[in-house]
Coordinates of C-alpha atoms in Angstrom, one line a residue:
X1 CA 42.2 -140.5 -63.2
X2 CA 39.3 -140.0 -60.8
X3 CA 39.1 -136.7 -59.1
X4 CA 39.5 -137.1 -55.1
X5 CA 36.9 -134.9 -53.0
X6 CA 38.2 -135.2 -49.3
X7 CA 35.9 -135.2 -46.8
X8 CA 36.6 -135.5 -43.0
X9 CA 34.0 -136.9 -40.9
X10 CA 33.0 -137.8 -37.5
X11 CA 30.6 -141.2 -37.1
X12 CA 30.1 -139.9 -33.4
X13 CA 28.4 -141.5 -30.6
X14 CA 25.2 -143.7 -29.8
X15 CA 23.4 -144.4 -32.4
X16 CA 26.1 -142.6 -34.7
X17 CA 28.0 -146.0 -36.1
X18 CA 24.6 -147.1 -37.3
X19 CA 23.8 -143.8 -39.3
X20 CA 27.2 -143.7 -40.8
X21 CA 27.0 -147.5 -41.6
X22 CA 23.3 -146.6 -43.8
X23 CA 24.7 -143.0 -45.1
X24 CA 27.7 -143.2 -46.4
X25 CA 27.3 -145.5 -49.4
X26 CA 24.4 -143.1 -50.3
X27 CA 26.5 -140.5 -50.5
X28 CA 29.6 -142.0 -52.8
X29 CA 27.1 -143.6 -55.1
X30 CA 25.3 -140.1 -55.5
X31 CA 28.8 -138.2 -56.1
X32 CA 29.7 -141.6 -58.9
X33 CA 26.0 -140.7 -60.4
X34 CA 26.1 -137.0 -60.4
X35 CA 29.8 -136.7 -62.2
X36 CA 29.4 -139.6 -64.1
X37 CA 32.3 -141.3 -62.5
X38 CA 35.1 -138.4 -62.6
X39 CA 35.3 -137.6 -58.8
X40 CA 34.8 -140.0 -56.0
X41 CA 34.9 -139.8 -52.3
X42 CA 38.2 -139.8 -49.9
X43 CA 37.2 -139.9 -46.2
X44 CA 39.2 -139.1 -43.3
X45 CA 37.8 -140.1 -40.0
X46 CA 38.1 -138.1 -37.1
X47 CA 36.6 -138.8 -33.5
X48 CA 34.8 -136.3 -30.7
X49 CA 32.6 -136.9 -28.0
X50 CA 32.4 -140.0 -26.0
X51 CA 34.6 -142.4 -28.3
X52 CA 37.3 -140.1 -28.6
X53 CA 37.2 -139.2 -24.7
X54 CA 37.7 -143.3 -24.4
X55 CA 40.2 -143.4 -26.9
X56 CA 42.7 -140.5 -26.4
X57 CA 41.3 -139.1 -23.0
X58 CA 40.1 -136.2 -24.8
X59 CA 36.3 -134.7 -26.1
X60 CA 38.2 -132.9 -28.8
X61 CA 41.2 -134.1 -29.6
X62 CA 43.8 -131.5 -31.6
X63 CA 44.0 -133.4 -34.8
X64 CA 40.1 -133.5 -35.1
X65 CA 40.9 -129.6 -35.0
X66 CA 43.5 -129.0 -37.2
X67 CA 42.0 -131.8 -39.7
X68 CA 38.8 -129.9 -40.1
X69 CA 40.7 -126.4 -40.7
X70 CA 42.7 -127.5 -43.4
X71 CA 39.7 -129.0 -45.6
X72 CA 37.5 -126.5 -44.4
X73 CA 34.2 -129.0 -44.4
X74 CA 33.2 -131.6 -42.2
X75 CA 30.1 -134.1 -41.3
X76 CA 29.8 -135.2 -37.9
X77 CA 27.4 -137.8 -36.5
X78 CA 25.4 -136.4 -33.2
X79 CA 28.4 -136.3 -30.0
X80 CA 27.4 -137.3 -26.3
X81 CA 28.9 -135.2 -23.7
X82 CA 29.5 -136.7 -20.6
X83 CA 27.3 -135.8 -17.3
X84 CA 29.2 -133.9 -14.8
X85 CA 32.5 -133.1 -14.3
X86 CA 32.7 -130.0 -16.1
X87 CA 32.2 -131.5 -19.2
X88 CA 31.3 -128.9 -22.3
X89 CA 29.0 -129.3 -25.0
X90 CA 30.8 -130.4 -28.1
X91 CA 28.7 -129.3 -30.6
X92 CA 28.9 -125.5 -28.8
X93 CA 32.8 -125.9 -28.4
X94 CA 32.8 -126.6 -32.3
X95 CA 31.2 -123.7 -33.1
X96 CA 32.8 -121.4 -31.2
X97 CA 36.0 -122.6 -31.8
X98 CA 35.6 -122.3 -35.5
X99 CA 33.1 -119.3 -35.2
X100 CA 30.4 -121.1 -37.2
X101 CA 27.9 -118.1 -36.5
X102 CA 25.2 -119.5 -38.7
X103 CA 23.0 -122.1 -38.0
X104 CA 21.3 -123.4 -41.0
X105 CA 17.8 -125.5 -40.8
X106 CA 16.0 -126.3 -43.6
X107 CA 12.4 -127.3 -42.7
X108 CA 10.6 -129.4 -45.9
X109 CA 7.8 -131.6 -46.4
X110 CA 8.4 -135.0 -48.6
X111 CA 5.6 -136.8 -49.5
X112 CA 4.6 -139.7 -47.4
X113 CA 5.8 -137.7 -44.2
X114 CA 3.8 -137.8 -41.0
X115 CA 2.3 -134.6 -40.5
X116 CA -0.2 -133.1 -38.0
X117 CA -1.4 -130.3 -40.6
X118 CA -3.7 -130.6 -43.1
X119 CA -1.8 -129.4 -46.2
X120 CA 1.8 -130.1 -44.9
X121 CA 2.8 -129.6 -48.7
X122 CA 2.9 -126.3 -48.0
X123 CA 6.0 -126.2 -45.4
X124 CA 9.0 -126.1 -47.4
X125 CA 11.5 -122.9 -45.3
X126 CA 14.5 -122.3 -43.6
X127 CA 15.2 -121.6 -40.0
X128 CA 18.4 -119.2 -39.9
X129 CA 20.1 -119.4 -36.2
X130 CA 22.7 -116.8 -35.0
X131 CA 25.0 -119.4 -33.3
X132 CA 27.4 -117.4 -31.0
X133 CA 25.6 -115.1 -28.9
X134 CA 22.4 -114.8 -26.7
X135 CA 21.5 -117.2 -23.3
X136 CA 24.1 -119.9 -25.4
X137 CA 27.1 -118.0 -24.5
X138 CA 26.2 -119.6 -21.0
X139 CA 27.0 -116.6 -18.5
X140 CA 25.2 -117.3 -15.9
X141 CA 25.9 -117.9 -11.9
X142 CA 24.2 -120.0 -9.9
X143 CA 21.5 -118.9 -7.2
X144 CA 23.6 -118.1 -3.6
X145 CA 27.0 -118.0 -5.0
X146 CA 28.9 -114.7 -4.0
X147 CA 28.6 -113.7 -8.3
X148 CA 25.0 -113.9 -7.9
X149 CA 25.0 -112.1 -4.8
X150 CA 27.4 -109.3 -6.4
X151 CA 25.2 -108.8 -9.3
X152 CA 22.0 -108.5 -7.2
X153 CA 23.8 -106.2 -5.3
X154 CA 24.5 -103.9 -8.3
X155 CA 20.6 -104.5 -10.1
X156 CA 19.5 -103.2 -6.5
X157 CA 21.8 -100.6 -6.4
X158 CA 21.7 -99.2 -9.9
X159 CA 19.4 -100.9 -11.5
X160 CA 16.8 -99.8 -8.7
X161 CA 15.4 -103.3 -9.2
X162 CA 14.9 -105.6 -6.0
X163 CA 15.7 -109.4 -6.7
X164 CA 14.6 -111.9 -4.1
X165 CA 18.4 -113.1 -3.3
X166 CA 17.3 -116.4 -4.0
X167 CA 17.6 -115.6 -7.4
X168 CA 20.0 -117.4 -10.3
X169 CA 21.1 -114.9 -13.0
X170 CA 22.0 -115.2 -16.8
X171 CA 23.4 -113.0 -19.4
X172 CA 21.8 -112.6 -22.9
X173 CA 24.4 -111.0 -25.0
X174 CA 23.0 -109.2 -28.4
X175 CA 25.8 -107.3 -30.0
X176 CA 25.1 -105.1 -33.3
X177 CA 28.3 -107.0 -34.9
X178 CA 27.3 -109.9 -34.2
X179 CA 24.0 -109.7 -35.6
X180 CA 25.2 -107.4 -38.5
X181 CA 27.5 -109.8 -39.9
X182 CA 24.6 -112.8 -39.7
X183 CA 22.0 -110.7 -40.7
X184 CA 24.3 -110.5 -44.1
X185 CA 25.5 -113.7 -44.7
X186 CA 21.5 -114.7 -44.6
X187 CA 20.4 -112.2 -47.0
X188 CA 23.6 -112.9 -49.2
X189 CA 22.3 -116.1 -49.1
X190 CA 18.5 -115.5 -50.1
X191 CA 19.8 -113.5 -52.9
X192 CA 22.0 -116.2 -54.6
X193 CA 19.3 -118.6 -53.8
X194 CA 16.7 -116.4 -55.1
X195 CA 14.4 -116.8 -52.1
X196 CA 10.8 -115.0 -51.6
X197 CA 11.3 -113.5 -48.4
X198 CA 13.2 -113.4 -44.9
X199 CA 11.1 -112.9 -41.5
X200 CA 13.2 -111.5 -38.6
X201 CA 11.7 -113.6 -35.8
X202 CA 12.4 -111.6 -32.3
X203 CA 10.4 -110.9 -28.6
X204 CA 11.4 -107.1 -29.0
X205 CA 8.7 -106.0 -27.8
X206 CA 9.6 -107.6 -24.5
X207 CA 13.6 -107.6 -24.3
X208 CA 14.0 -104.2 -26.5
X209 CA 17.5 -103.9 -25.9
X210 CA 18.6 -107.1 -26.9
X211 CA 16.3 -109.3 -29.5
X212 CA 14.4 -105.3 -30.2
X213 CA 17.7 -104.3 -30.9
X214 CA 18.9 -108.0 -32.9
X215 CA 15.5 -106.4 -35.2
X216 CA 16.8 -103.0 -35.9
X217 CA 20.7 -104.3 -36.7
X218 CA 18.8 -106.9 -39.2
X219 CA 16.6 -104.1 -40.6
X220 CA 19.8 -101.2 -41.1
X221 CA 21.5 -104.5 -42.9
X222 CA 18.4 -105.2 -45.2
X223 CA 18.5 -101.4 -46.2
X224 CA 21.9 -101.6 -47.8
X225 CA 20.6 -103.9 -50.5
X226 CA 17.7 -101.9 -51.8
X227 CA 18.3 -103.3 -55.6
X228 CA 17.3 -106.9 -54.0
X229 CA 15.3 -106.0 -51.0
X230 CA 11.8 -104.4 -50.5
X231 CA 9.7 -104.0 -47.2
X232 CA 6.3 -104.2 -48.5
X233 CA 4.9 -106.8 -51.7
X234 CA 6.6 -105.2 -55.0
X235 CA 7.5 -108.0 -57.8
X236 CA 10.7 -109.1 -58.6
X237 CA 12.5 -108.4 -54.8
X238 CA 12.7 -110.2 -51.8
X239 CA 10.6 -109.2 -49.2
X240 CA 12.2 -108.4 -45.4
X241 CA 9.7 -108.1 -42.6
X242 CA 9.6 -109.4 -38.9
X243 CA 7.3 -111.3 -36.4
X244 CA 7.1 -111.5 -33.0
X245 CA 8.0 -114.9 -32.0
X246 CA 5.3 -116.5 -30.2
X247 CA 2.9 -115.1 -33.0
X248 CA 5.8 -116.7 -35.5
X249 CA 5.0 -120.5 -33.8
X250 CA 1.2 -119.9 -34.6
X251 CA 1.6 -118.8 -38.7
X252 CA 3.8 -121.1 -39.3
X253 CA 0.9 -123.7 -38.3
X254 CA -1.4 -122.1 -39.9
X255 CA 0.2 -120.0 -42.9
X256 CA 3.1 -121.8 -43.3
X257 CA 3.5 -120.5 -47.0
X258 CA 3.7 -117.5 -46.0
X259 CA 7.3 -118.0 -44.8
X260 CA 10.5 -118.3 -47.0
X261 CA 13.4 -117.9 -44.6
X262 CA 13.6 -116.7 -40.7
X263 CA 16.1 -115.3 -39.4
X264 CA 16.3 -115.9 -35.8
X265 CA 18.4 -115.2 -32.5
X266 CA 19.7 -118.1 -31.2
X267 CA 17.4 -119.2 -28.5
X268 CA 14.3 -118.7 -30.5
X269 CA 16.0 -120.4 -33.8
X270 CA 16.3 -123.5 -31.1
X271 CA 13.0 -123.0 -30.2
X272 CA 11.5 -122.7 -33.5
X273 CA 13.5 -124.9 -35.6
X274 CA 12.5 -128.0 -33.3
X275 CA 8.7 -127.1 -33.5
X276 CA 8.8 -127.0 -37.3
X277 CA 10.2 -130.4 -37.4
X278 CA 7.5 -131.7 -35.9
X279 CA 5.3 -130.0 -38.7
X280 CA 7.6 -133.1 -41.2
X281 CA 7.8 -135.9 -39.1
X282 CA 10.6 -134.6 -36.1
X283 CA 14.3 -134.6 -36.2
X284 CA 15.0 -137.7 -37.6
X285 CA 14.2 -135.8 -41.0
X286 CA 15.6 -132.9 -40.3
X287 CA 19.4 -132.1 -41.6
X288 CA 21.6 -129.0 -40.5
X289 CA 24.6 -127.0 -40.7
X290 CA 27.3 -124.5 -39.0
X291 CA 28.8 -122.2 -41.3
X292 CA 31.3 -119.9 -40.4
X293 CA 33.4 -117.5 -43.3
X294 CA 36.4 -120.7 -43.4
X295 CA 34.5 -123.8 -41.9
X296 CA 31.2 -125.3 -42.6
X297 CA 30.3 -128.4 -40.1
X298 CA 27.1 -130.4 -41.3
X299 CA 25.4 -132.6 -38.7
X300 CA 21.7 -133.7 -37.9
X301 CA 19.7 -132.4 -35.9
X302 CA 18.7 -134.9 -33.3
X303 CA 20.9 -136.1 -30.4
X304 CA 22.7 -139.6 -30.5
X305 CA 19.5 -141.6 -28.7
X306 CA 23.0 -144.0 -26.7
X307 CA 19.3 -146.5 -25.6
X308 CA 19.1 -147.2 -29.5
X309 CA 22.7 -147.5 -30.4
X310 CA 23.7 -151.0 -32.4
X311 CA 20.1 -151.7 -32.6
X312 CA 19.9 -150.3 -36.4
X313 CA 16.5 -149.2 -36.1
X314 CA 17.2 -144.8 -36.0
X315 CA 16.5 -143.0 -38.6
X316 CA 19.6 -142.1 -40.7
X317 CA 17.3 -139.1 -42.8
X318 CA 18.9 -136.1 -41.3
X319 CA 22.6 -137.0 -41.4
X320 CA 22.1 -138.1 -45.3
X321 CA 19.8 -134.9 -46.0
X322 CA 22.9 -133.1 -44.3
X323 CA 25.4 -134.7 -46.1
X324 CA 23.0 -133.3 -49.4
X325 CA 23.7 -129.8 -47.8
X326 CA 27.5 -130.4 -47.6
X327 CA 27.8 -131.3 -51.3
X328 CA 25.9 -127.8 -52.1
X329 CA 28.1 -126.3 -49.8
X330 CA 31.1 -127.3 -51.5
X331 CA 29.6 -126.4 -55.2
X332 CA 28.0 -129.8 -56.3
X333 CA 24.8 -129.1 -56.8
X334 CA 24.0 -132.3 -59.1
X335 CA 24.8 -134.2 -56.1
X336 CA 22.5 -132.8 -53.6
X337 CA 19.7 -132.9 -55.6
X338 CA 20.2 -136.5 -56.3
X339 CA 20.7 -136.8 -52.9
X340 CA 17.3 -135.3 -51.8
X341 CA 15.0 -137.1 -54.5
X342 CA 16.0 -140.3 -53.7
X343 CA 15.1 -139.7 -50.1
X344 CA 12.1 -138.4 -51.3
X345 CA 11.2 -141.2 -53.8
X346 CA 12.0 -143.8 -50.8
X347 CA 10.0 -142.2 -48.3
X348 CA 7.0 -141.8 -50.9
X349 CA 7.3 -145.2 -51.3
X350 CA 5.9 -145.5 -47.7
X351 CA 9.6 -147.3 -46.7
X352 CA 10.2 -145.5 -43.5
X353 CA 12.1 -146.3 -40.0
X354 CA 9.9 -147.0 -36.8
X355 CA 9.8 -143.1 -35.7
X356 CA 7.6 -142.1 -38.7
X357 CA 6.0 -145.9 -39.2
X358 CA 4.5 -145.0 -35.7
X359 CA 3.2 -141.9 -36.7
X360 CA 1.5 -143.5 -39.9
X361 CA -1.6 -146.3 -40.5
X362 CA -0.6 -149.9 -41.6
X363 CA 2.8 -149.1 -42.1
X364 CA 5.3 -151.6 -41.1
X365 CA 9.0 -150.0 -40.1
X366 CA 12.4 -150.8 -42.0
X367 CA 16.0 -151.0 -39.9
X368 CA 18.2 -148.0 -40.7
X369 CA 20.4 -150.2 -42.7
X370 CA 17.3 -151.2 -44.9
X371 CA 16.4 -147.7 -45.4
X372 CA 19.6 -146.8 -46.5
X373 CA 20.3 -149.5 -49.0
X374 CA 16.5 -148.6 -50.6
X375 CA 17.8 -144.7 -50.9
X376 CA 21.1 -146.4 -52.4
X377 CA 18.9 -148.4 -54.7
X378 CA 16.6 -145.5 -56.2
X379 CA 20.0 -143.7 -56.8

């Protein structure tokens, strides 16, 4: 009898029905492939975001909750939130409410990509994101509003620094647990991986007590694995060092080799995992995850582009090379792999959707539906 591997999912909003509609195929035939026919796929659908706000009158309803924490995985297509109203961001919400404090981005080159470098080959890394603290933790008070005033008040009082009352503040929370137990879970993760190196990418030399500080926690954690670890270039180890962030958006430009794995605060891992799409193509090829220590949430990148929605011309690459990261996640290798070379193999084929064909010469664009089938077909 076949071997059931449950796996909730989310189609989400916009242009999410089309993605699913060109993914999910992919994804069952790879599983059929890989195992040779002993396990297939059971999905569970659950909604967020705009459909299930229209449906149920909530953005997150309870059972999408309580489904997700008792098989521990889900893929999610990208989630509008509404404007105004007081409206939260899903895709924050999630990962606080299931403390998914890593934000994994895997940045890689396929051949046939559009690329404004000369040797894209070379680009092949992974952007590490703490998810749960810095400027995301959104405290922040709006300019003229008595907590504003209050906390100029105190800055010129204490502080000794003099704010122009016109101001709007924000908080940017670093905490040495925070970035202790990410900084671990990253280098864990290089050393089962075997990895070459992992760049702390900080402004420390700016904000000393906060990202300065997210450097020195990472450093103190890289220390307690000195059979695995080394700080300078010996054989055989994986090498820990740090940039300063704006210099880290030139090398990886220009010495993009050089780079392994970069382990990031969470603003700058926004910053920098966006820019180093755009070194592959952009988003639409670019797949991601939230891991927490119970609950690992896969999703692409890119938002869900409502303008494009039922036209079936978006790019499904990032939700199917997530779904590739969700069967590694769960220990099926075989399947990921599969997975990723027959995305590769279709997209070195020159069959693209229109956000790449427009980046490329004398390339005419498929629908997301055709790209899928093709990825379907090389598997």
């Amino acid at each position: 009898m076949k071997e059931k591997i449950t796996i909730p999912y989310i189609v989400g909003d916009g242009t999410g029905e089309d993605i699913w509609n060109a993914s999910h195929e992919i994804f069952e035939e790879a599983v059929q492939k890989a195992t040779k026919g002993e396990k297939g796929i059971e999905w569970v659908e659950l909604h967020a975001g705009q459909k299930a706000l229209d449906v149920t009158g909530e953005l997150l309803p309870e059972k999408t909750i309580k489904t997700i924490e008792e098989y521990k995985v889900a893929i999610k297509g990208p989630l509008t939130t509404p404007v105004g109203g007081g409206f939260r961001s899903i895709n924050v919400y999630l990962r606080q409410i299931f403390d998914l404090y890593v934000c994994m981005r895997p940045v890689r080159y396929f051949n046939g990509l559009p690329s404004p470098m000369k040797t894209p080959e070379k680009v092949n890394f992974i952007v590490f994101r703490e998810n749960t603290e810095d400027l995301y933790r959104g405290i922040e008070w709006k300019e003229g509003t008595p907590e504003a005033q209050s906390l100029i008040q105190f800055l010129k009082d204490t502080m000794k620094t003099d704010l122009p009352e016109s101001t709007g503040l924000g908080i940017k929370p670093i905490s040495r647990a925070g970035t202790v137990r990410f900084a671990r879970w990253v280098i864990d993760y290089a050393i089962k991986n075997k990895r070459r190196s992992v760049t702390v990418v900080h402004k420390g030399n700016i904000m000393k007590y906060t990202e300065g500080a997210f450097k020195e926690y990472a450093y103190e954690v890289a220390k307690g694995f000195p059979e695995e670890i080394t700080f300078d270039a010996d054989k055989g180890k994986i090498v820990f060092n740090d940039r300063i962030a704006d210099n880290m958006f030139m090398q990886i430009i220009l010495r993009p080799d050089e780079y392994d794995i970069l382990l990031c605060p969470n603003l700058n891992g926004d910053y920098l995992s966006d820019a180093c799409a755009a070194l592959i193509g952009g988003l639409g090829v670019a797949p991601g995850a939230n891991i927490g220590d119970r609950i690992a949430v896969f999703e692409p990148t890119h938002g869900s582009a409502p303008k494009y929605a039922g036209k079936d011309v978006i790019n499904p690459t990032s939700f199917i090379l997530s779904g590739a990261m969700l069967f590694h996640h769960i220990g099926l290798p075989g399947v990921s792999a599969l997975i990723e070379k027959a995305v590769e193999k279709t997209i070195g084929d020159g069959i693209v959707t229109y956000d790449l064909a427009r980046q490329l010469a004398n390339v005419t664009p498929v629908k997301c539906s055709e790209f899928g089938k093709q990825v379907v077909k090389v598997l």
